[in-house]
PDB file of C-alpha atoms in Angstrom:
ATOM      1  CA  VAL A   1     138.045 100.859  79.318  1.00  0.00           C
ATOM      2  CA  ALA A   2     140.633 102.460  81.574  1.00  0.00           C
ATOM      3  CA  THR A   3     139.354 103.502  85.010  1.00  0.00           C
ATOM      4  CA  LEU A   4     142.602 105.060  86.282  1.00  0.00           C
ATOM      5  CA  GLY A   5     142.266 102.932  89.406  1.00  0.00           C
ATOM      6  CA  LEU A   6     138.941 104.515  90.316  1.00  0.00           C
ATOM      7  CA  SER A   7     135.856 102.495  91.016  1.00  0.00           C
ATOM      8  CA  ILE A   8     132.361 103.841  91.265  1.00  0.00           C
ATOM      9  CA  ALA A   9     130.063 102.271  93.826  1.00  0.00           C
ATOM     10  CA  MET A  10     126.814 101.127  92.308  1.00  0.00           C
ATOM     11  CA  VAL A  11     123.354 100.221  93.577  1.00  0.00           C
ATOM     12  CA  GLU A  12     120.663  98.178  91.923  1.00  0.00           C
ATOM     13  CA  THR A  13     118.036 100.071  89.969  1.00  0.00           C
ATOM     14  CA  LYS A  14     115.260  97.662  90.929  1.00  0.00           C
ATOM     15  CA  PRO A  15     114.446  99.250  94.343  1.00  0.00           C
ATOM     16  CA  LEU A  16     114.008 102.642  92.684  1.00  0.00           C
ATOM     17  CA  ILE A  17     111.602 101.245  90.075  1.00  0.00           C
ATOM     18  CA  GLU A  18     109.695  99.362  92.795  1.00  0.00           C
ATOM     19  CA  PHE A  19     109.462 102.556  94.853  1.00  0.00           C
ATOM     20  CA  LEU A  20     108.103 104.449  91.845  1.00  0.00           C
ATOM     21  CA  ASN A  21     105.596 101.672  91.160  1.00  0.00           C
ATOM     22  CA  LYS A  22     104.300 101.968  94.746  1.00  0.00           C
ATOM     23  CA  THR A  23     104.178 105.733  94.906  1.00  0.00           C
ATOM     24  CA  MET A  24     103.447 107.095  91.430  1.00  0.00           C
ATOM     25  CA  PRO A  25     101.193 106.505  88.445  1.00  0.00           C
ATOM     26  CA  ARG A  26     102.808 104.512  85.626  1.00  0.00           C
ATOM     27  CA  ASP A  27     103.254 107.619  83.505  1.00  0.00           C
ATOM     28  CA  ASN A  28     106.828 107.741  82.206  1.00  0.00           C
ATOM     29  CA  LEU A  29     106.778 111.474  81.585  1.00  0.00           C
ATOM     30  CA  GLN A  30     105.520 112.220  85.100  1.00  0.00           C
ATOM     31  CA  ARG A  31     108.182 109.893  86.579  1.00  0.00           C
ATOM     32  CA  ALA A  32     110.934 111.504  84.537  1.00  0.00           C
ATOM     33  CA  PHE A  33     109.792 114.921  85.730  1.00  0.00           C
ATOM     34  CA  ALA A  34     109.756 113.720  89.355  1.00  0.00           C
ATOM     35  CA  LEU A  35     113.295 112.344  88.987  1.00  0.00           C
ATOM     36  CA  GLU A  36     114.427 115.578  87.327  1.00  0.00           C
ATOM     37  CA  CYS A  37     115.676 113.735  84.254  1.00  0.00           C
ATOM     38  CA  SER A  38     114.671 113.582  80.612  1.00  0.00           C
ATOM     39  CA  LEU A  39     112.115 111.099  79.345  1.00  0.00           C
ATOM     40  CA  GLU A  40     114.880 109.443  77.325  1.00  0.00           C
ATOM     41  CA  MET A  41     117.053 109.077  80.445  1.00  0.00           C
ATOM     42  CA  TYR A  42     114.132 107.610  82.405  1.00  0.00           C
ATOM     43  CA  ARG A  43     113.481 105.055  79.684  1.00  0.00           C
ATOM     44  CA  LYS A  44     117.158 104.046  79.738  1.00  0.00           C
ATOM     45  CA  LEU A  45     116.979 103.776  83.529  1.00  0.00           C
ATOM     46  CA  LEU A  46     114.262 101.116  83.187  1.00  0.00           C
ATOM     47  CA  TYR A  47     116.755  98.796  81.483  1.00  0.00           C
ATOM     48  CA  ARG A  48     119.815  99.457  83.601  1.00  0.00           C
ATOM     49  CA  GLU A  49     120.673  96.974  86.283  1.00  0.00           C
ATOM     50  CA  LYS A  50     122.695  99.422  88.347  1.00  0.00           C
ATOM     51  CA  ILE A  51     123.275 103.139  88.823  1.00  0.00           C
ATOM     52  CA  SER A  52     125.992 105.022  90.701  1.00  0.00           C
ATOM     53  CA  LEU A  53     125.585 106.032  94.332  1.00  0.00           C
ATOM     54  CA  TYR A  54     125.665 109.629  93.169  1.00  0.00           C
ATOM     55  CA  LYS A  55     122.753 109.222  90.746  1.00  0.00           C
ATOM     56  CA  ALA A  56     120.841 107.197  93.329  1.00  0.00           C
ATOM     57  CA  ASP A  57     121.239 110.027  95.840  1.00  0.00           C
ATOM     58  CA  GLU A  58     120.158 112.592  93.221  1.00  0.00           C
ATOM     59  CA  TYR A  59     117.051 110.588  92.305  1.00  0.00           C
ATOM     60  CA  ALA A  60     116.034 110.054  95.930  1.00  0.00           C
ATOM     61  CA  THR A  61     116.535 113.750  96.670  1.00  0.00           C
ATOM     62  CA  ALA A  62     114.484 114.730  93.609  1.00  0.00           C
ATOM     63  CA  LEU A  63     111.667 112.571  95.020  1.00  0.00           C
ATOM     64  CA  GLY A  64     111.979 114.366  98.381  1.00  0.00           C
ATOM     65  CA  ARG A  65     113.290 111.232 100.080  1.00  0.00           C
ATOM     66  CA  HIS A  66     116.494 109.983 101.648  1.00  0.00           C
ATOM     67  CA  PRO A  67     118.123 107.089  99.753  1.00  0.00           C
ATOM     68  CA  ILE A  68     117.543 104.783 102.753  1.00  0.00           C
ATOM     69  CA  ASP A  69     113.806 105.071 102.017  1.00  0.00           C
ATOM     70  CA  ILE A  70     114.436 103.432  98.618  1.00  0.00           C
ATOM     71  CA  TRP A  71     117.551 101.294  99.163  1.00  0.00           C
ATOM     72  CA  ASN A  72     117.203  99.488 102.494  1.00  0.00           C
ATOM     73  CA  ASP A  73     120.927  98.655 102.509  1.00  0.00           C
ATOM     74  CA  TRP A  74     122.047 102.228 101.747  1.00  0.00           C
ATOM     75  CA  TYR A  75     124.208 102.601 104.852  1.00  0.00           C
ATOM     76  CA  GLU A  76     125.896  99.236 104.328  1.00  0.00           C
ATOM     77  CA  ILE A  77     126.662 100.162 100.719  1.00  0.00           C
ATOM     78  CA  THR A  78     127.999 103.618 101.561  1.00  0.00           C
ATOM     79  CA  ASP A  79     130.076 102.243 104.466  1.00  0.00           C
ATOM     80  CA  ARG A  80     131.606  99.683 102.091  1.00  0.00           C
ATOM     81  CA  ASP A  81     132.342 102.446  99.572  1.00  0.00           C
ATOM     82  CA  ALA A  82     134.047 104.575 102.231  1.00  0.00           C
ATOM     83  CA  CYS A  83     136.257 101.654 103.312  1.00  0.00           C
ATOM     84  CA  ALA A  84     137.286 100.680  99.770  1.00  0.00           C
TER      85      ALA A  84
END
């Protein structure tokens, strides 16, 4: 797959799932609604190891949180991305 020299910074999905497990019932439909994504997309998310910084930010915002509340190393990751 050609990337045209572009790389997309990624974060692990695990912290997001752990955050949801701590803060929400284990209802997939309710979680999908909270993340502002489809049920199908939420189910796919459960099996993904990583998501882009952009999606991570969107998901955190949809939950009414800042990404640092979910990904403890958010600033280190975004600083690395800015320097790359």
